[in-house]
Every structure is written in structure tokens, then in C-alpha cells.
Coordinates of C-alpha atoms and ligand atoms in Angstrom, one line a residue:
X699 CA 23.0 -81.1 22.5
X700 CA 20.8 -79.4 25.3
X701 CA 20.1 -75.5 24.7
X702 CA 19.6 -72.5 26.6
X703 CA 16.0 -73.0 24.6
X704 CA 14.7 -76.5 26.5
X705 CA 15.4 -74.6 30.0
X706 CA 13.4 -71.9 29.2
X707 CA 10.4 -72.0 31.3
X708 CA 6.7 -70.1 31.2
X709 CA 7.1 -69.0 35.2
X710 CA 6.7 -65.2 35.9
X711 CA 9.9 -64.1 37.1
X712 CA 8.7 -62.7 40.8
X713 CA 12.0 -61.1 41.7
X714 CA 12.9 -57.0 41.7
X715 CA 14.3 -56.0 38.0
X716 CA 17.8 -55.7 38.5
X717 CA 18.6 -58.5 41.4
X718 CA 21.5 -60.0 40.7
X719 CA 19.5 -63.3 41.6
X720 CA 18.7 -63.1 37.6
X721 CA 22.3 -63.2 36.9
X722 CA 22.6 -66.5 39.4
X723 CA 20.0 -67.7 37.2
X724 CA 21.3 -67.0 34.0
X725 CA 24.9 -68.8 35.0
X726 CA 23.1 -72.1 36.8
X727 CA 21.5 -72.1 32.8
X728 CA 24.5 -71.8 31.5
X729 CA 26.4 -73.8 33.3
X730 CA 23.8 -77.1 33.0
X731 CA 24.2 -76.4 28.7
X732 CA 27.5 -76.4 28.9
X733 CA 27.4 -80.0 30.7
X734 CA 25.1 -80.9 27.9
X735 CA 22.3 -81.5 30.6
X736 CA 18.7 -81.8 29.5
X737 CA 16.2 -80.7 31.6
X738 CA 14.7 -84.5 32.1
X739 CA 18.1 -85.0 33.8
X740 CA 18.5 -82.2 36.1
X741 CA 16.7 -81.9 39.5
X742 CA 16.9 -78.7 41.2
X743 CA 15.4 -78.4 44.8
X744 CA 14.9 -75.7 47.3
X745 CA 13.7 -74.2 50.4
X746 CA 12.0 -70.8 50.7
X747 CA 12.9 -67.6 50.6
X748 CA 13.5 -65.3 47.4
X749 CA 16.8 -67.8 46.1
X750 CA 14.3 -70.8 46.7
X751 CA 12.1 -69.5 44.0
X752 CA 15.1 -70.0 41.5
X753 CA 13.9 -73.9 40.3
X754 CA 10.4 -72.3 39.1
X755 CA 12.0 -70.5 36.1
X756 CA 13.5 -73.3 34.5
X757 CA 11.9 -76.2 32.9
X758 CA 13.4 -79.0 34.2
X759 CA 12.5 -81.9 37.7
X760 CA 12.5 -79.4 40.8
X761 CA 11.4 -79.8 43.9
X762 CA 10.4 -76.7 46.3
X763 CA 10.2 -77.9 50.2
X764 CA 9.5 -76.7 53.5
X765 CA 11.9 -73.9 54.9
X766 CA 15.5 -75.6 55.7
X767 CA 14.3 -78.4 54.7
X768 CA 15.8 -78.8 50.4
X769 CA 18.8 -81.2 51.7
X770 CA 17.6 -84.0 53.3
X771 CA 15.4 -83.8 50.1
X772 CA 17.9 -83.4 48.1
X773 CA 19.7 -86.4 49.5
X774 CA 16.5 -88.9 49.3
X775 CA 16.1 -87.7 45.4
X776 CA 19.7 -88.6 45.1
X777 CA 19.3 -92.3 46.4
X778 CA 15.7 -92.5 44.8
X779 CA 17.8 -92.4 41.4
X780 CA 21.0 -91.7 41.1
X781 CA 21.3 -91.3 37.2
X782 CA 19.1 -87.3 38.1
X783 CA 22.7 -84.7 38.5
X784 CA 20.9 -83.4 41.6
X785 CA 21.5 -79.6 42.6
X786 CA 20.6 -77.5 45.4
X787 CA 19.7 -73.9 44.9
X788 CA 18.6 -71.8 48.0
X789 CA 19.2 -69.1 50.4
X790 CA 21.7 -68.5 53.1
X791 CA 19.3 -68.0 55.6
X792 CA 17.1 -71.2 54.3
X793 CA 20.6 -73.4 54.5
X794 CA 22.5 -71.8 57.1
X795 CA 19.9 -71.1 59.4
X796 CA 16.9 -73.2 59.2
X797 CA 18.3 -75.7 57.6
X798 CA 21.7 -75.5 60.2
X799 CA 21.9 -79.1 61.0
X800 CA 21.2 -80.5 57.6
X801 CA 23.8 -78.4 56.6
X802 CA 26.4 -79.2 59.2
X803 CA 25.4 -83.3 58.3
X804 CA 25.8 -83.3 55.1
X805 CA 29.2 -81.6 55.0
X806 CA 29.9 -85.0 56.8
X807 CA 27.9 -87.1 54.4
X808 CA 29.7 -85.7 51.0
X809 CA 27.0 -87.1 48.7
X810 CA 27.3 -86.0 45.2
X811 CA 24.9 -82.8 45.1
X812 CA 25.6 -79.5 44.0
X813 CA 25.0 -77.3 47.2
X814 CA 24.6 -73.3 45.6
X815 CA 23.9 -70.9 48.2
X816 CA 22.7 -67.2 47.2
X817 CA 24.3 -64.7 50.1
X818 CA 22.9 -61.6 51.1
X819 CA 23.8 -61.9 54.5
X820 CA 19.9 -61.3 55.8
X821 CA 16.1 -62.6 55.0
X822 CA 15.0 -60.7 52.1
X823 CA 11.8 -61.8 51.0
X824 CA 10.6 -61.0 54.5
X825 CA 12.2 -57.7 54.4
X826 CA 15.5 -57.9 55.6
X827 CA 15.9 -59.5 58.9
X828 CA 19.3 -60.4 60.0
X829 CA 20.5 -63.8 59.1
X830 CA 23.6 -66.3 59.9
X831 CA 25.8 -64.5 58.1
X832 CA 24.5 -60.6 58.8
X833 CA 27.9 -58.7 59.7
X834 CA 28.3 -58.0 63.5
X835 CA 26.9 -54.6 64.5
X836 CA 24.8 -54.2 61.0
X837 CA 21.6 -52.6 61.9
X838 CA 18.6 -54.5 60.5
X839 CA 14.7 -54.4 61.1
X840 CA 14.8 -56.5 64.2
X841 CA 18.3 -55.3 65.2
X842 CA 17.9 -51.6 65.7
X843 CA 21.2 -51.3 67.9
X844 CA 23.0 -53.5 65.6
X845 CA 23.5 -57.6 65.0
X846 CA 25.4 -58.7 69.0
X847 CA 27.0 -61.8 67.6
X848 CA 29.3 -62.7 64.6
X849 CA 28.4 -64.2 61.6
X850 CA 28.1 -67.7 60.9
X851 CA 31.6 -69.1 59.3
X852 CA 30.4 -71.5 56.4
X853 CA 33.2 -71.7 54.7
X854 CA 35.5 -72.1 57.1
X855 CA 33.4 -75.2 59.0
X856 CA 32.9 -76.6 54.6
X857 CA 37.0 -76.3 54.9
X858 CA 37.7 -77.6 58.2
X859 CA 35.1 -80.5 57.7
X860 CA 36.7 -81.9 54.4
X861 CA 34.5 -80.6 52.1
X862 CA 35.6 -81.7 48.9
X863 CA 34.9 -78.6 46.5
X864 CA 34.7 -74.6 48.3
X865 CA 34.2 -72.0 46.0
X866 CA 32.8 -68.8 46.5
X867 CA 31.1 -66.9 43.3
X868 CA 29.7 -63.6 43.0
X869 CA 26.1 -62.5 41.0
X870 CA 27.8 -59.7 39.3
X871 CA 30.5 -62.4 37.7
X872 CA 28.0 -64.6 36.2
X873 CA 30.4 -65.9 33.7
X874 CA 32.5 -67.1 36.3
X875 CA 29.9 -68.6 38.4
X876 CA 28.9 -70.4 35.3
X877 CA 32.6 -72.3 35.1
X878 CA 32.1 -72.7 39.2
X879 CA 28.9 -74.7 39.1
X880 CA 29.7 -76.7 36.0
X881 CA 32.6 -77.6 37.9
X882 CA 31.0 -78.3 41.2
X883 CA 28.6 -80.6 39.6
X884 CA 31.6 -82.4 37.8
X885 CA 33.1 -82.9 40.9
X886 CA 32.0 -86.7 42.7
X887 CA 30.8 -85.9 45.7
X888 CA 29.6 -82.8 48.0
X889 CA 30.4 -79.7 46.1
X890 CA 29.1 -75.9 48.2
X891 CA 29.1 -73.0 46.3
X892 CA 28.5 -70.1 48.1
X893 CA 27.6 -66.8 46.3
X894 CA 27.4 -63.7 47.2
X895 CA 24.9 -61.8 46.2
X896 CA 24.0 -57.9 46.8
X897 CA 20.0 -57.4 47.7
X898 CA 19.5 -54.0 45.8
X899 CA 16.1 -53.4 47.4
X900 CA 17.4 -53.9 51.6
X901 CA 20.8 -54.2 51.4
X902 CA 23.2 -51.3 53.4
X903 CA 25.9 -51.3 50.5
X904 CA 25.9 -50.4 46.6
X905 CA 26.3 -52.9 44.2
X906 CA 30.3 -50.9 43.2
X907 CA 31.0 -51.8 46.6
X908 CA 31.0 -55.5 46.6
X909 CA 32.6 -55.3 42.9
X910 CA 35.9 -53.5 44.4
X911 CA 35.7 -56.3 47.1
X912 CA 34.8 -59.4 45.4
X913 CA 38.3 -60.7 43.4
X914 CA 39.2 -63.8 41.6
X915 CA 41.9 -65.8 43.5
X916 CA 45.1 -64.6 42.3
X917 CA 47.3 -66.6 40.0
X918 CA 49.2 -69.8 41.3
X919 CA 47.0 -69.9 44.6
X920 CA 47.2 -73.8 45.4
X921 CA 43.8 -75.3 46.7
X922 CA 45.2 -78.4 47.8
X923 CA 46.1 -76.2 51.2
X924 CA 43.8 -76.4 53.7
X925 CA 45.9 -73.2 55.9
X926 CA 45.6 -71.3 52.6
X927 CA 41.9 -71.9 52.2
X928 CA 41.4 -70.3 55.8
X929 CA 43.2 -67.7 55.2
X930 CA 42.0 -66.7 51.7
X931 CA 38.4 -67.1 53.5
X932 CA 39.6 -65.1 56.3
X933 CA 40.5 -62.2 54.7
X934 CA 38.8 -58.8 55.4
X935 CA 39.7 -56.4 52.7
X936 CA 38.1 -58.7 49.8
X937 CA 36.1 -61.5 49.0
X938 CA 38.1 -63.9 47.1
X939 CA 36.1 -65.7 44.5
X940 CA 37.2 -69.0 42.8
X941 CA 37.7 -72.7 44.2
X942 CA 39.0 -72.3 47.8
X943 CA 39.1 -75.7 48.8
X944 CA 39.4 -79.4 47.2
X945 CA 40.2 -82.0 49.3
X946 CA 41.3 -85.4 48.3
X947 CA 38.6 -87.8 46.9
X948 CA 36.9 -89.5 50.0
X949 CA 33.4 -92.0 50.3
X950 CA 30.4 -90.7 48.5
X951 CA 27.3 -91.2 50.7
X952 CA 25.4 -93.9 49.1
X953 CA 27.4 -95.0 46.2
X954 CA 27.8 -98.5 47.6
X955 CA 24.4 -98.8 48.0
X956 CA 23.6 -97.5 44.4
X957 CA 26.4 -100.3 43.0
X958 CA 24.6 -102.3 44.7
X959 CA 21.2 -101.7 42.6
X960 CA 23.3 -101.2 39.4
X961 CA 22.9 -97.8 39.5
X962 CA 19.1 -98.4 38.8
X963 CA 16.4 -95.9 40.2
X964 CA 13.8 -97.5 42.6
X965 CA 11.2 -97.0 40.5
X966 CA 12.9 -99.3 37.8
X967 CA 13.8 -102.1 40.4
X968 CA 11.0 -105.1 40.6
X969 CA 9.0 -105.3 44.4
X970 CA 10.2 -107.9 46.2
X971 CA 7.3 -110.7 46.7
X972 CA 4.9 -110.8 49.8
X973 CA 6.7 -114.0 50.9
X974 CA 10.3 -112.4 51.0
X975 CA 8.9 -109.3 52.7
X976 CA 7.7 -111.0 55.0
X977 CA 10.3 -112.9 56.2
X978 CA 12.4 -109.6 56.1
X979 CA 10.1 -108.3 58.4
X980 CA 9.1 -110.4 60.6
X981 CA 11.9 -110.1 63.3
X982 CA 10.6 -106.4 63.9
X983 CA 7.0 -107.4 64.5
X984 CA 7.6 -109.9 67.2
X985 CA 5.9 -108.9 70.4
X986 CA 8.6 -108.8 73.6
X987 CA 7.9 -111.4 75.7
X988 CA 5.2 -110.0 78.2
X989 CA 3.8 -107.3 76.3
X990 CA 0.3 -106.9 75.7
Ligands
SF4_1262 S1 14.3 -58.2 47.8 FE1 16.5 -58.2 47.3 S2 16.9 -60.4 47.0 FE2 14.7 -60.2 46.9 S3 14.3 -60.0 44.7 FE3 14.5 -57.9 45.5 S4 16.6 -57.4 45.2 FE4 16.5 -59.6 45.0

């Protein structure tokens, strides 16, 4: 049975006391005991910026890449061996905006990762630049009249695309978060969980603001309905927290290719011989006719 103990790593916590990113922390903990996890099992990967740093304070496989850059990661871990439950933690600036089209591809993709995105709507660890989902008109440090364009809509595009699990979570719900990942990572194939997350040192809103906004979905709300999902997203009086969106089951990227090893990781697979490799490659190394 894994423990809250065997995730416990030795990593000086580097955030401000009282971020609610220590609350995201405590619930991905949580949430990877209560799947009965051991850290040899899990990888977590990231990009930069102050949610990337989340895989250093747990002992267990991480990876920590270059800025945007923890999906296609991510997705090459997942096909190097499929047996690792494979979860991404990282920023919305690292996801949304550097890593943009990694994002937007693997929406299309739907390979069996665990996407968590901490939200606080600008670049904190560089001191609170506007990012894709800064509100229009907020006034950050490079922004002194105000942000001239909307925010990005993630959720909507995760909807609209077929993403098979939407939820959004909030840091100061940790305990629901905790049932929102374990869930996410149950679920076969893409799962995005976006979370919002207050910034106590730049943000322009107290944390009781955001707890009056951010409110489970009510009772009976059906997430089978794509309409609904949009307009649950789209609301502007509150943030509605919970599963949004499940599609129905569609292709996992890669599964076909991972029956096709027996689920085994490359690294337990034998090298083909020198004489079958190259045969496989030799129609790529002919020279075209002509050429020098
Ligand atoms: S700057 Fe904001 S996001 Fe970064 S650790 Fe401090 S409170 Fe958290």
C-alpha cells in the first residue's frame, strides 16, 4: 500500500509560505496514495516556471524540461514505457503559452497523460507578466494601460476538440482536487485539469475573492453535454469547479503500438541484429540516381 511517507522528498520547498501551489502539492500526493501509486511508478514532468518546480518535492521518476517544452516529453516517456502512469504538472503560461502548439496537438492526440495546469492568469516566477489567460484590461508590469487582447479559452478549445476528461480545480479545495486528479489519471486517455490558483505575492485579488467565485458544479449537471460544458465554462459570475467535460471513449495515441510490444518498455525489448537493421535501413540510404 503506497504512503504519503514514500513521496516525501528532501527538496527545499522554494515557493512563498502560504501559496496555494502547497495545497496543489499536497492534493497531487494525495491523490497518487489514494491510487496506491508508488513512487517507482509515477513520472511527473514539467516545464519552468514556479508550478514546474512541483516534481522536485516528491520522491518519485520526474523530469524537468525546457520552457513549453514538458508534453512532447511527456508523450516520448509515455511510449518509452507505458507501464510509468505519466502526469504533467506545470504552469499556464509554460503550457498555454510556450508550450501553445504542444498543447493544441495533443488535445488531438488524446494519449493517456494527466495534463494539470496551475492558473494564475500571469508569469509569476518572473514577477508577474501577463500571460494567455491574464483578464483583458488587467494591468500588469509590462501592461501599464492594461492587457489589449482576451484571454486564451483553454477550456473551451479542450471541449470543442473532444477532450475526453475537463475539469477545472481550485488550490484552496485541495480535497477536491485530490478526487479530480485521481480521477483524471483513471481515466484512459488525455485527461486536462486546469486549476486555478491565486498568486498571493503579484496577484490583483484576495484569496476570499476567488473562494466566493470558485463553486462546485451544482447537483445533477450532466457532463455528457458538450453545450452545457461551454456554457458552465462560460460563465462570468463564478468559476465552476468539477468535471466539465467527458467525451465518449476515442483512440489512445499509441496504444496500438504498445500492444504491439506487449506493453513492454523499450528498454526491456531485445535490439534487433545488425543484419535486420540493416536491411530496414537500407532503402533510406540509397543515393538518388545522380547525386554526388
Ligand atoms: S510568486 Fe506567487 S505563485 Fe510564485 S510561489 Fe509566490 S505566491 Fe506562489
Amino acid at each position: 500500500m503506497a504512503t504519503l511517507e514514500e513521496y516525501k522528498s528532501g527538496a527545499e520547498i522554494q515557493w512563498c509560505p502560504g501559496c496555494p501551489n502547497h495545497l496543489i502539492l499536497k492534493a497531487v500526493k494525495s491523490a497518487l496514495v489514494d491510487l496506491d501509486l508508488s513512487p517507482h511508478e509515477v513520472c511527473l514532468v514539467s516545464g519552468i516556471g514556479q508550478a514546474a518546480k512541483l516534481p522536485h518535492y516528491l520522491e518519485c521518476n520526474f523530469f524537468n524540461g525546457l520552457h513549453g517544452r514538458a508534453l512532447p516529453v511527456a508523450l516520448g516517456i509515455l511510449a518509452a514505457n507505458p507501464r510509468l502512469t505519466t502526469l504533467v504538472t506545470t504552469g499556464e503560461g509554460d503550457c498555454y503559452g510556450e508550450g501553445g502548439n504542444h498543447f493544441i496537438h495533443t488535445l488531438r492526440r488524446n494519449p493517456n497523460l494527466t495534463l494539470i495546469v496551475h492558473n494564475n492568469s500571469f508569469y509569476a516566477l518572473t514577477k508577474g507578466q501577463a500571460s494567455p489567460t491574464t483578464p483583458l484590461g488587467e494591468i500588469r508590469s509590462l501592461h501599464p494601460k492594461g492587457v489589449p487582447m482576451p484571454p486564451l479559452k483553454v477550456l473551451e478549445i479542450a471541449v470543442i476538440q473532444g477532450c475526453g476528461f475537463v475539469a477545472r480545480g481550485f488550490a484552496g479545495d485541495p480535497e477536491q482536487l485530490r478526487g479530480l486528479i485521481a480521477e483524471g489519471v483513471r481515466h484512459r486517455g488525455l485527461s486536462l485539469i486546469d486549476v486555478i490558483q491565486p498568486c498571493i505575492t503579484w496577484g490583483k485579488k484576495p484569496l476570499d475573492w476567488y473562494r466566493e467565485k470558485a463553486v462546485p458544479l451544482p447537483a445533477g449537471y450532466d457532463s455528457s453535454d458538450r453545450f452545457g460544458a461551454l456554457r458552465a465554462i462560460g460563465e462570468n459570475e463564478r468559476f465552476y469547479t468539477g468535471v466539465l467535460y467527458r467525451s465518449p471513449q476515442k483512440p489512445v495515441f499509441g496504444e496500438a503500438f504498445h500492444r504491439l510490444m506487449n506493453n513492454v518498455p523499450l528498454t526491456g525489448l531485445e535490439p534487433p541484429d545488425e543484419k535486420t537493421l540493416r536491411e530496414v535501413l537500407a532503402p533510406f540510404c540509397k543515393r538518388p540516381p545522380g547525386s554526388v
